């Protein structure tokens, strides 16, 4: 039994200050259902204070040079790295993510802050371009105060992308993490202080959806950078539209793997823990649909059942457990509802479908496979966000491509084939911003920006820093 970590404070203007709100969110360890601690559910007064802090800081931070911002980001990378292991362990206790996942996120997060420093140093604030009588001065100016809102599955890595690019551009930030993963944000706040990030450049308010909605709607916010569900992204887009606020949003997914006729099935099944069921499928790019040639359907199913049945399972504080609990009770209930729905819709349950035996507590669901699924079924088209894989069969490659694209999402896709050229050609047809071949990414680069297609994103497709900049032109004297 651990002592709960109870916070009554928020990080605003470089200080830990007592929250005006008396409401608290209780964080629960999803593997054990033990209470981990509490954080404030920030109210309008807290949000206003944080936004005012960010606005005041913007007047000086926006005037710093790229080299000065690079120094600050570099110190932040060091201070984060010094706490990386503690942050990773605390994130895993809050959301139940496996150790390999939080450790990978720790490395990515540090790399993103370091890369932010490189980007800041390389910023060309002003250049003269041809055009006009004597040329045109083109200036890149920081956009203003950014609201950065993130989900619970990769909280620190997703946040670092927003913080690093905003700060590099000269913006200041008000951060709102997910309430489920807010205890670790206090370690980031300590890192921010240790790195001597000027007061008010990064402010943190904790809370749930209502706090996020109030932050988005605050008139002192100039830009919203959101990562989370498509439903919340839509609500935020509506709020931003009312005030004509720019928004960048990375949203949900329902990614698919297409196994071409000559696919090496072992290559596919070997990738399952990392590509299909990372963090028990609670990852935006998780490949949760598997599209297979009819001639190999049974062979693929048998191999999938064998693989999923062999995956070690349980409390993810044990690094050997690749699969753990769902992050919250609500998440577990939602996944159970989808499993019930799949059966009602006529899909065939091949594996799992229930709560595993031998667990007295924790939000566990067995790894589950449905087959005979098709685009008429909601389990095939909607994001379940759990350890549920849907298999569908095709007769022609045209049908396979159509099945791949038969959802409103377009986040990630995957093709398996022994013939790489054929796989690459097939990948060109798919309506998604990223395609893996035989489980491998194109360029694992922290600066690589893809457009997530359809309802998987809004306002992406540019390099990260320019999302937080405005461009001004002035005739050269
Ligand atoms: P969520 O949308 O419920 O919450 C995300 C964050 O938004 C949380 O901090 C939440 O408190 C806040 N929020 C919720 N409603 C809001 C509103 N109306 N206004 C302002 N803030 C609001 O998502 P979740 O359950 O925490 O995370 C899972 C979702 O995130 C999945 O859909 C997943 O695909 C998506 N995700 C996408 C990416 C990506 O890069 N595309 C990465 C990770 C997760």
XYZ file of C-alpha atoms and ligand atoms in Angstrom:
521
model
C 0.000 0.000 0.000
C 1.443 3.373 -1.029
C 0.789 6.707 0.637
C -1.538 8.759 -1.612
C 0.007 11.846 -3.215
C -2.463 14.673 -2.644
C -1.954 17.980 -4.448
C -3.863 21.144 -3.614
C -1.652 23.305 -5.794
C -1.244 24.269 -9.443
C 1.891 25.441 -11.251
C 1.356 29.045 -12.347
C 3.861 31.840 -12.983
C 6.784 29.646 -12.015
C 5.320 28.865 -8.564
C 3.243 26.140 -6.936
C 0.149 28.079 -5.874
C -2.900 26.887 -3.958
C -5.826 26.157 -6.301
C -8.889 28.348 -5.834
C -11.051 25.310 -6.567
C -11.773 22.950 -3.702
C -12.891 20.135 -6.042
C -10.521 17.211 -6.435
C -10.036 14.343 -8.920
C -8.958 11.015 -7.440
C -6.399 9.038 -9.424
C -6.741 5.238 -9.229
C -4.183 2.573 -10.119
C -6.095 0.576 -12.770
C -4.086 -2.583 -12.046
C -5.045 -2.691 -8.369
C -7.852 -0.104 -7.941
C -5.752 1.444 -5.162
C -6.087 5.234 -4.671
C -2.928 6.973 -5.864
C -3.736 10.556 -4.983
C -5.743 13.644 -5.827
C -5.344 16.787 -7.927
C -7.437 19.970 -8.153
C -10.225 20.227 -10.700
C -9.325 23.763 -11.738
C -12.155 26.285 -11.873
C -12.606 29.508 -13.842
C -10.531 31.516 -11.348
C -7.604 29.058 -11.610
C -7.765 29.086 -15.403
C -7.900 32.854 -15.525
C -4.859 33.115 -13.274
C -2.889 30.681 -15.447
C -3.849 32.445 -18.677
C -2.938 35.845 -17.212
C 0.440 34.431 -16.178
C 1.027 33.152 -19.710
C -0.049 36.478 -21.275
C 2.286 38.498 -19.070
C 5.184 36.146 -19.819
C 4.423 36.299 -23.554
C 5.375 39.979 -23.731
C 9.003 39.140 -22.843
C 9.338 35.504 -24.050
C 8.142 36.440 -27.532
C 11.032 38.931 -27.761
C 13.763 36.390 -26.934
C 16.042 35.093 -29.662
C 15.932 31.550 -30.982
C 19.307 30.928 -29.324
C 17.946 32.003 -25.924
C 14.899 29.753 -26.307
C 17.177 26.894 -27.354
C 19.124 27.207 -24.103
C 15.965 27.054 -22.031
C 14.648 24.012 -23.938
C 17.965 22.284 -23.616
C 17.946 22.806 -19.830
C 14.359 21.522 -19.769
C 15.469 18.363 -21.623
C 18.169 17.823 -18.963
C 15.764 18.416 -16.085
C 13.204 16.085 -17.666
C 15.846 13.398 -18.235
C 16.867 13.595 -14.552
C 13.279 12.672 -13.604
C 12.507 10.455 -16.607
C 12.487 7.172 -14.682
C 10.284 8.539 -11.891
C 7.879 10.062 -14.400
C 7.693 6.814 -16.404
C 6.987 4.748 -13.275
C 4.304 7.167 -12.060
C 2.606 7.315 -15.473
C 2.434 3.524 -15.563
C 0.908 3.375 -12.078
C -1.760 5.873 -13.114
C -2.721 4.494 -16.530
C -1.561 0.851 -16.381
C 0.745 1.169 -19.401
C 3.393 -1.538 -19.759
C 6.967 -0.688 -18.781
C 8.316 -0.890 -22.363
C 5.716 1.686 -23.412
C 6.439 4.248 -20.667
C 10.193 3.787 -21.114
C 9.895 4.340 -24.860
C 7.806 7.444 -24.154
C 10.447 8.677 -21.712
C 13.144 8.457 -24.417
C 10.881 10.096 -27.019
C 9.976 12.934 -24.659
C 13.590 13.795 -23.912
C 14.384 13.651 -27.651
C 11.465 15.990 -28.400
C 12.707 18.627 -25.925
C 16.231 18.330 -27.360
C 14.860 18.607 -30.868
C 12.819 21.653 -29.801
C 16.082 23.285 -28.721
C 17.574 22.542 -32.157
C 14.497 23.951 -33.879
C 14.595 27.101 -31.730
C 18.269 27.669 -32.527
C 17.560 27.300 -36.252
C 14.621 29.699 -36.312
C 14.988 32.392 -38.912
C 12.818 35.115 -37.415
C 13.182 37.395 -40.398
C 14.357 37.093 -43.991
C 14.213 39.154 -47.151
C 12.487 37.475 -50.072
C 12.261 38.650 -53.665
C 9.167 40.637 -54.654
C 8.164 44.294 -54.290
C 10.399 47.190 -55.329
C 13.345 46.346 -53.029
C 12.329 42.926 -51.802
C 9.982 41.936 -48.966
C 10.801 41.426 -45.314
C 9.067 38.252 -44.141
C 8.829 37.790 -40.386
C 7.823 34.696 -38.437
C 6.122 35.896 -35.272
C 4.947 33.814 -32.307
C 1.211 33.269 -32.336
C 0.550 34.007 -28.655
C -0.701 31.967 -25.712
C -1.337 28.296 -26.450
C -3.712 25.941 -24.624
C -2.124 22.468 -24.745
C -4.524 19.625 -23.891
C -3.484 15.973 -23.888
C -4.922 12.497 -23.165
C -3.696 9.889 -20.671
C -2.051 7.315 -22.949
C 1.268 9.087 -23.735
C 0.819 12.145 -21.557
C 4.352 13.492 -21.338
C 5.438 12.717 -24.923
C 2.342 14.326 -26.446
C 2.736 17.318 -24.178
C 6.426 17.718 -24.994
C 5.555 18.016 -28.701
C 3.290 20.957 -27.886
C 5.567 22.592 -25.311
C 8.785 22.235 -27.333
C 7.322 23.635 -30.559
C 5.383 26.437 -28.808
C 8.386 27.590 -26.826
C 10.676 27.344 -29.864
C 8.258 29.600 -31.761
C 8.190 32.135 -28.891
C 4.727 31.259 -27.556
C 3.792 30.678 -23.932
C 1.605 27.799 -22.795
C -1.155 26.749 -20.437
C -1.114 22.986 -20.119
C -4.050 20.783 -19.158
C -3.206 17.101 -18.795
C -5.789 14.366 -18.508
C -7.022 14.013 -14.920
C -6.103 10.306 -14.951
C -2.438 11.204 -15.529
C -1.933 14.425 -13.587
C 0.280 13.295 -10.709
C 3.318 13.051 -13.009
C 2.740 16.610 -14.249
C 3.990 17.877 -10.875
C 7.355 16.229 -11.613
C 7.399 18.086 -14.941
C 6.625 21.300 -13.033
C 9.673 20.645 -10.837
C 11.743 20.126 -13.987
C 10.432 23.424 -15.401
C 11.533 25.221 -12.216
C 14.918 23.524 -12.136
C 15.477 24.404 -15.815
C 14.773 28.057 -14.979
C 12.117 28.357 -17.640
C 11.036 31.979 -17.099
C 7.948 32.279 -14.858
C 4.666 32.116 -16.775
C 6.135 30.572 -19.933
C 4.655 27.160 -18.976
C 1.649 27.072 -16.632
C -0.278 23.995 -15.569
C -3.933 23.585 -14.625
C -5.340 20.157 -13.773
C -8.918 18.992 -14.254
C -11.195 17.079 -16.587
C -13.274 17.927 -19.688
C -14.992 20.970 -18.168
C -11.664 22.539 -17.181
C -10.418 21.860 -20.728
C -13.519 23.404 -22.297
C -13.219 26.520 -20.106
C -9.546 26.865 -20.979
C -10.287 26.577 -24.721
C -13.019 29.231 -24.457
C -10.918 31.691 -22.404
C -10.470 34.910 -24.425
C -6.777 35.054 -23.457
C -6.017 31.856 -25.388
C -4.800 32.529 -28.940
C -4.371 28.941 -30.168
C -5.501 25.488 -29.092
C -3.341 22.424 -29.541
C -5.305 19.308 -28.679
C -4.683 15.575 -28.736
C -7.499 13.243 -27.786
C -10.697 11.680 -29.000
C -12.514 12.717 -32.150
C -15.637 13.488 -30.068
C -13.787 15.950 -27.798
C -11.922 17.337 -30.839
C -15.258 18.096 -32.482
C -16.543 19.941 -29.362
C -13.294 21.926 -29.175
C -13.463 22.748 -32.907
C -16.975 24.150 -32.414
C -15.801 26.287 -29.493
C -12.767 27.509 -31.463
C -14.940 28.296 -34.487
C -17.122 30.596 -32.393
C -14.092 32.693 -31.513
C -12.181 32.044 -34.772
C -9.301 30.545 -32.774
C -6.790 28.423 -34.659
C -6.786 24.765 -33.636
C -4.452 21.865 -34.273
C -5.943 18.517 -33.262
C -4.657 14.947 -33.404
C -7.622 12.681 -32.920
C -8.770 9.067 -32.930
C -7.957 6.163 -35.205
C -9.111 2.725 -36.328
C -6.024 1.549 -38.138
C -5.854 -1.616 -40.224
C -3.249 -4.093 -41.378
C -3.723 -5.562 -44.836
C -2.066 -8.961 -45.269
C -1.429 -9.431 -48.966
C -1.664 -12.929 -50.450
C 2.076 -13.623 -49.974
C 2.373 -12.124 -46.447
C 4.680 -13.802 -43.963
C 2.194 -14.501 -41.195
C 4.870 -14.867 -38.545
C 6.152 -11.364 -39.332
C 2.624 -10.109 -38.753
C 2.023 -12.032 -35.499
C 5.445 -11.003 -34.161
C 4.383 -7.374 -34.584
C 1.106 -7.821 -32.685
C 2.318 -6.819 -29.190
C 3.893 -3.594 -30.472
C 1.633 -2.619 -33.378
C -1.820 -4.063 -32.615
C -1.919 -4.232 -28.844
C 0.577 -1.686 -27.543
C -0.804 -0.595 -24.169
C -3.659 -3.129 -24.655
C -4.823 -1.321 -27.812
C -5.181 2.052 -26.051
C -3.036 3.889 -28.586
C -4.313 6.104 -31.394
C -2.307 4.251 -34.069
C -2.982 0.712 -32.784
C -3.783 -1.641 -35.643
C -7.067 -3.107 -34.519
C -8.454 -4.312 -37.860
C -6.809 -7.146 -39.767
C -7.746 -7.587 -43.416
C -6.800 -10.990 -44.806
C -7.131 -12.912 -48.093
C -9.965 -15.441 -47.912
C -7.569 -18.236 -48.904
C -5.476 -17.633 -45.759
C -8.217 -16.663 -43.315
C -8.062 -19.752 -41.074
C -4.267 -19.842 -41.108
C -4.108 -16.187 -39.959
C -6.782 -16.696 -37.296
C -4.979 -19.733 -35.850
C -1.694 -17.809 -35.729
C -3.379 -14.780 -34.094
C -5.087 -16.937 -31.461
C -1.787 -18.638 -30.647
C 0.030 -15.302 -30.370
C -2.580 -13.496 -28.281
C -2.965 -16.503 -25.968
C 0.782 -16.461 -25.325
C 1.064 -12.784 -24.301
C 1.967 -12.277 -20.652
C -0.765 -10.574 -18.758
C -1.319 -8.675 -15.509
C -0.105 -5.783 -13.361
C 2.251 -3.812 -15.584
C 4.556 -2.889 -12.714
C 5.990 -6.287 -13.719
C 7.990 -5.502 -16.886
C 7.290 -8.998 -18.250
C 3.596 -8.196 -18.636
C 2.990 -6.909 -22.158
C -0.737 -6.613 -21.565
C -2.227 -4.873 -18.583
C -5.500 -3.377 -17.437
C -7.581 -0.799 -19.266
C -6.712 2.678 -17.995
C -10.009 3.390 -16.243
C -13.191 1.611 -15.163
C -15.078 3.683 -17.768
C -12.666 2.492 -20.465
C -13.196 -1.138 -19.389
C -16.987 -0.675 -19.437
C -16.846 0.925 -22.880
C -14.789 -1.965 -24.280
C -17.199 -4.498 -22.746
C -20.111 -2.677 -24.398
C -18.358 -2.935 -27.783
C -17.714 -6.656 -27.261
C -21.424 -7.178 -26.525
C -22.281 -5.089 -29.583
C -19.951 -7.149 -31.809
C -21.803 -10.332 -30.891
C -25.184 -8.613 -31.531
C -23.945 -7.364 -34.907
C -23.189 -10.942 -35.969
C -19.392 -10.975 -35.706
C -17.867 -14.313 -34.646
C -15.987 -14.231 -31.344
C -12.842 -16.323 -31.757
C -10.927 -15.493 -28.571
C -11.496 -13.730 -25.248
C -14.422 -11.388 -24.823
C -14.577 -11.350 -21.026
C -12.755 -10.428 -17.845
C -9.828 -12.771 -17.258
C -10.002 -15.246 -14.372
C -7.703 -14.846 -11.407
C -7.925 -11.068 -11.018
C -9.793 -9.866 -7.920
C -9.247 -6.232 -8.778
C -8.121 -4.124 -11.725
C -9.828 -3.188 -14.981
C -8.770 -6.206 -17.042
C -10.275 -7.479 -20.287
C -9.000 -10.549 -22.122
C -7.329 -10.037 -25.495
C -10.210 -10.518 -27.896
C -10.533 -11.477 -31.567
C -13.651 -11.148 -33.708
C -13.808 -12.419 -37.264
C -16.429 -12.211 -40.037
C -16.535 -8.454 -39.433
C -17.375 -5.913 -42.145
C -17.995 -2.163 -42.570
C -21.696 -2.514 -41.698
C -20.625 -3.210 -38.097
C -19.795 -0.476 -35.600
C -17.048 -2.658 -34.083
C -15.333 -2.486 -37.497
C -15.640 1.284 -37.969
C -15.562 2.842 -34.482
C -12.538 3.272 -32.234
C -12.870 0.750 -29.384
C -9.566 1.650 -27.671
C -8.987 -1.724 -26.087
C -7.532 -5.186 -26.781
C -10.097 -6.080 -29.443
C -9.019 -7.075 -32.963
C -11.495 -7.328 -35.853
C -10.656 -9.623 -38.773
C -12.276 -9.216 -42.215
C -11.671 -11.170 -45.433
C -11.216 -10.017 -49.029
C -11.099 -11.673 -52.435
C -9.389 -8.955 -54.478
C -6.882 -6.230 -53.640
C -9.449 -3.622 -54.632
C -11.693 -5.033 -51.926
C -8.802 -5.034 -49.449
C -8.075 -1.341 -50.107
C -11.778 -0.490 -49.815
C -12.023 -2.366 -46.488
C -8.931 -0.551 -45.244
C -10.486 2.824 -46.037
C -14.019 2.001 -44.840
C -13.904 4.126 -41.680
C -13.976 7.857 -40.951
C -10.395 7.645 -39.631
C -7.079 7.810 -41.474
C -4.345 7.707 -38.875
C -2.110 4.756 -39.595
C -2.134 1.705 -41.834
C 0.000 -1.328 -42.402
C 0.755 -3.692 -45.263
C 2.349 -7.134 -44.948
C 3.916 -8.811 -47.985
C 7.114 -10.600 -48.942
C 7.256 -8.382 -52.039
C 8.249 -4.928 -50.748
C 7.650 -3.166 -54.070
C 4.176 -4.599 -54.298
C 3.492 -3.623 -50.676
C 4.739 -0.075 -51.342
C 2.538 0.217 -54.421
C -0.452 -0.990 -52.422
C 0.403 1.490 -49.609
C 0.113 4.365 -52.111
C -3.592 3.559 -52.503
C -4.480 3.775 -48.814
C -6.278 6.758 -47.272
C -4.061 7.227 -44.266
C -1.238 9.543 -43.257
C 1.246 6.824 -42.361
C 1.721 3.314 -43.719
C 4.001 0.724 -42.136
C 5.405 -2.091 -44.253
C 5.852 -5.443 -42.505
C 5.492 -3.652 -39.150
C 8.213 -1.076 -39.850
C 7.866 2.716 -39.850
C 9.180 4.910 -42.667
C 11.235 7.437 -40.698
C 11.080 7.350 -36.916
C 11.885 11.014 -36.552
C 10.519 13.261 -33.825
C 10.064 16.056 -36.343
C 8.240 13.937 -38.906
C 4.825 15.446 -39.338
C 2.216 13.404 -41.118
C -1.246 14.485 -42.057
C -3.622 12.182 -40.283
C -6.463 11.847 -42.789
C -10.205 12.362 -42.383
C -11.480 12.531 -38.783
C -8.064 11.660 -37.336
C -6.795 15.236 -37.286
C -7.452 18.892 -37.950
C -5.005 21.572 -38.939
C -1.878 19.387 -39.176
C 0.424 18.839 -42.119
C 2.893 21.635 -41.408
C 6.173 21.416 -39.586
C 5.612 21.533 -35.836
C 7.017 24.992 -35.064
C 5.067 26.789 -37.792
C 1.839 25.634 -36.128
C 2.663 28.242 -33.481
C 3.771 31.085 -35.760
C 2.211 33.873 -37.800
C 3.821 35.252 -40.930
C 4.101 38.986 -41.573
C 5.317 40.709 -44.755
C 6.684 44.281 -44.941
C 8.056 46.008 -48.046
C 11.811 46.442 -47.702
C 12.841 50.054 -47.391
P -10.467 12.579 -24.516
O -10.766 13.267 -25.786
O -11.592 12.123 -23.680
O -9.577 13.532 -23.566
C -8.371 14.114 -24.016
C -8.102 15.378 -23.213
O -9.089 16.345 -23.551
C -8.200 15.207 -21.705
O -7.249 16.058 -21.095
C -9.621 15.665 -21.399
O -9.784 16.095 -20.062
C -9.783 16.795 -22.383
N -11.143 17.070 -22.836
C -12.161 16.195 -23.024
N -13.248 16.831 -23.512
C -12.898 18.130 -23.665
C -13.571 19.290 -24.151
N -14.843 19.247 -24.565
N -12.900 20.469 -24.176
C -11.621 20.539 -23.776
N -10.918 19.475 -23.283
C -11.562 18.281 -23.243
O -9.488 11.380 -24.875
P -8.848 10.269 -23.938
O -9.860 9.255 -23.594
O -8.104 10.927 -22.822
O -7.748 9.657 -24.926
C -8.035 8.724 -25.896
C -8.243 9.351 -27.251
O -7.104 10.118 -27.645
C -8.413 8.305 -28.344
O -9.454 8.679 -29.183
C -7.079 8.324 -29.081
O -7.147 7.861 -30.421
C -6.736 9.771 -28.993
N -5.290 9.991 -29.199
C -4.880 10.495 -30.409
C -3.516 10.664 -30.663
C -3.029 11.189 -31.983
O -1.855 11.572 -32.093
N -3.867 11.236 -33.013
C -2.585 10.332 -29.673
C -3.045 9.828 -28.468
C -4.411 9.653 -28.230
